[in-house]
Each structure stands twice: as C-alpha cells, then as structure tokens.
PDB file of C-alpha atoms in Angstrom:
ATOM      1  CA  PHE A   1       6.324   1.440  -7.191  1.00  0.00           C
ATOM      2  CA  CYS A   2       4.084  -0.937  -5.295  1.00  0.00           C
ATOM      3  CA  THR A   3       6.888  -2.426  -3.307  1.00  0.00           C
ATOM      4  CA  ALA A   4       8.278   0.986  -2.527  1.00  0.00           C
ATOM      5  CA  LEU A   5       4.821   2.338  -1.608  1.00  0.00           C
ATOM      6  CA  THR A   6       4.760   0.118   1.442  1.00  0.00           C
ATOM      7  CA  GLN A   7       8.263   0.149   2.468  1.00  0.00           C
ATOM      8  CA  THR A   8       8.951   3.733   2.637  1.00  0.00           C
ATOM      9  CA  GLY A   9       8.202   6.590   4.877  1.00  0.00           C
ATOM     10  CA  ALA A  10       4.825   8.342   4.806  1.00  0.00           C
ATOM     11  CA  GLY A  11       3.485  11.802   5.940  1.00  0.00           C
ATOM     12  CA  ASP A  12       5.634  12.812   8.982  1.00  0.00           C
ATOM     13  CA  LEU A  13       7.156   9.052   9.473  1.00  0.00           C
ATOM     14  CA  ASP A  14      10.284   8.134   8.303  1.00  0.00           C
ATOM     15  CA  TYR A  15      10.654   4.281   6.625  1.00  0.00           C
ATOM     16  CA  LYS A  16      11.611   2.937  10.312  1.00  0.00           C
ATOM     17  CA  GLN A  17       8.859   4.735  12.086  1.00  0.00           C
ATOM     18  CA  PHE A  18       6.181   3.985   9.512  1.00  0.00           C
ATOM     19  CA  ALA A  19       7.117   0.295   9.429  1.00  0.00           C
ATOM     20  CA  GLN A  20       6.752   0.328  13.471  1.00  0.00           C
ATOM     21  CA  GLN A  21       3.140   1.750  12.970  1.00  0.00           C
ATOM     22  CA  VAL A  22       2.347  -1.095  10.302  1.00  0.00           C
ATOM     23  CA  GLU A  23       3.610  -3.961  12.249  1.00  0.00           C
ATOM     24  CA  GLY A  24       1.867  -2.543  15.280  1.00  0.00           C
ATOM     25  CA  SER A  25      -1.667  -1.831  13.652  1.00  0.00           C
ATOM     26  CA  THR A  26      -2.055  -4.313  10.857  1.00  0.00           C
ATOM     27  CA  GLY A  27      -1.610  -7.950   9.910  1.00  0.00           C
ATOM     28  CA  THR A  28      -1.500  -7.375   6.073  1.00  0.00           C
ATOM     29  CA  PHE A  29      -0.394  -4.089   4.300  1.00  0.00           C
ATOM     30  CA  ARG A  30       0.864  -4.130   0.832  1.00  0.00           C
ATOM     31  CA  ALA A  31       0.093  -3.108  -2.725  1.00  0.00           C
ATOM     32  CA  TYR A  32       0.552  -4.996  -5.902  1.00  0.00           C
ATOM     33  CA  HIS A  33       0.144  -4.721  -9.803  1.00  0.00           C
ATOM     34  CA  SER A  34      -1.671  -7.181 -12.242  1.00  0.00           C
ATOM     35  CA  ILE A  35      -2.239  -6.889 -15.881  1.00  0.00           C
ATOM     36  CA  VAL A  36      -5.540  -8.610 -17.042  1.00  0.00           C
ATOM     37  CA  ASP A  37      -6.027  -9.535 -20.339  1.00  0.00           C
ATOM     38  CA  ASP A  38      -9.502  -9.247 -22.214  1.00  0.00           C
ATOM     39  CA  PRO A  39     -10.703 -12.481 -23.264  1.00  0.00           C
ATOM     40  CA  ALA A  40     -12.742 -10.808 -26.192  1.00  0.00           C
ATOM     41  CA  GLN A  41      -9.646  -8.900 -27.421  1.00  0.00           C
ATOM     42  CA  LEU A  42      -6.611 -10.707 -27.087  1.00  0.00           C
ATOM     43  CA  ASP A  43      -4.438  -7.529 -27.734  1.00  0.00           C
ATOM     44  CA  VAL A  44      -6.191  -5.540 -25.063  1.00  0.00           C
ATOM     45  CA  PHE A  45      -4.592  -5.318 -21.402  1.00  0.00           C
ATOM     46  CA  THR A  46      -5.559  -3.309 -18.582  1.00  0.00           C
ATOM     47  CA  PRO A  47      -3.062  -2.884 -15.648  1.00  0.00           C
ATOM     48  CA  HIS A  48      -4.529  -2.883 -12.086  1.00  0.00           C
ATOM     49  CA  ILE A  49      -2.931  -1.679  -8.666  1.00  0.00           C
ATOM     50  CA  PHE A  50      -4.442  -3.595  -5.652  1.00  0.00           C
ATOM     51  CA  PHE A  51      -4.186  -2.628  -1.781  1.00  0.00           C
ATOM     52  CA  ARG A  52      -4.567  -5.357   0.706  1.00  0.00           C
ATOM     53  CA  SER A  53      -4.684  -4.929   4.306  1.00  0.00           C
ATOM     54  CA  SER A  54      -5.882  -6.530   7.390  1.00  0.00           C
ATOM     55  CA  ALA A  55      -6.397  -5.469  11.131  1.00  0.00           C
ATOM     56  CA  LEU A  56      -8.338  -6.187  13.998  1.00  0.00           C
ATOM     57  CA  GLU A  57     -11.288  -4.130  14.287  1.00  0.00           C
ATOM     58  CA  ARG A  58      -9.799  -1.970  17.097  1.00  0.00           C
ATOM     59  CA  ASN A  59      -7.132  -1.055  14.547  1.00  0.00           C
ATOM     60  CA  ILE A  60      -9.192  -0.353  11.425  1.00  0.00           C
ATOM     61  CA  PRO A  61      -8.906   3.648  11.723  1.00  0.00           C
ATOM     62  CA  LYS A  62      -5.165   3.450  12.179  1.00  0.00           C
ATOM     63  CA  MET A  63      -4.872   0.834   9.290  1.00  0.00           C
ATOM     64  CA  PHE A  64      -6.765   3.653   7.041  1.00  0.00           C
ATOM     65  CA  GLU A  65      -4.764   6.361   8.426  1.00  0.00           C
ATOM     66  CA  LEU A  66      -1.645   4.717   7.348  1.00  0.00           C
ATOM     67  CA  TRP A  67      -2.976   3.979   3.748  1.00  0.00           C
ATOM     68  CA  ASN A  68      -3.877   7.661   3.535  1.00  0.00           C
ATOM     69  CA  ALA A  69      -0.482   8.777   4.547  1.00  0.00           C
ATOM     70  CA  ALA A  70       1.104   6.147   2.067  1.00  0.00           C
ATOM     71  CA  LEU A  71      -1.030   7.279  -0.704  1.00  0.00           C
ATOM     72  CA  GLN A  72      -1.338  10.885  -0.033  1.00  0.00           C
ATOM     73  CA  ASN A  73       2.192  11.705   1.099  1.00  0.00           C
ATOM     74  CA  PRO A  74       4.593   8.854   0.379  1.00  0.00           C
ATOM     75  CA  ARG A  75       8.509   9.673   1.002  1.00  0.00           C
ATOM     76  CA  PHE A  76       9.963   7.679  -1.883  1.00  0.00           C
ATOM     77  CA  HIS A  77      13.418   9.421  -1.134  1.00  0.00           C
ATOM     78  CA  ASP A  78      13.158   8.067   2.344  1.00  0.00           C
ATOM     79  CA  THR A  79      14.037   4.485   1.993  1.00  0.00           C
TER      80      THR A  79
END
C-alpha cells in the first residue's frame, strides 16, 4: 500500500503525470509503515503509517495538494 500510494496516479493525474508533478514540486515524497512494540506488554504491537515529504517553501502548497490527491483519490488501477 505505502509504495503504491506514492507511485500511482491520483485525482485527475495518471501515474506519469503524478510523478512529474512530484518531481517538479518536492524533494521527498513517500509513505512507509512500521510496527512498534509496547515495552510494557511484549505481545502488543501497534501498526503505523508515516508520510514524509519535503519541498521548498514556495512549493509547500503544491506538496500538500499532491498529498491530498494521493490520500483522497488514489488511482491504484493506474500503475
């Protein structure tokens, strides 16, 4: 899921267009997962999904626009 989320199309953009927008607007744009254990309860694990991105200050609105499209309207069929 995490890899596909940032490498597929989103909103009105196919995967190539989305990749071009990401490359032109951000330095980092990725999602990843982790499972964290509870030190007090060794049989309890909590899954987490993290989103990481970076952009120049002038590109921050575009970066959030891309995250919004990726999270609200991913095109998983378009790979």
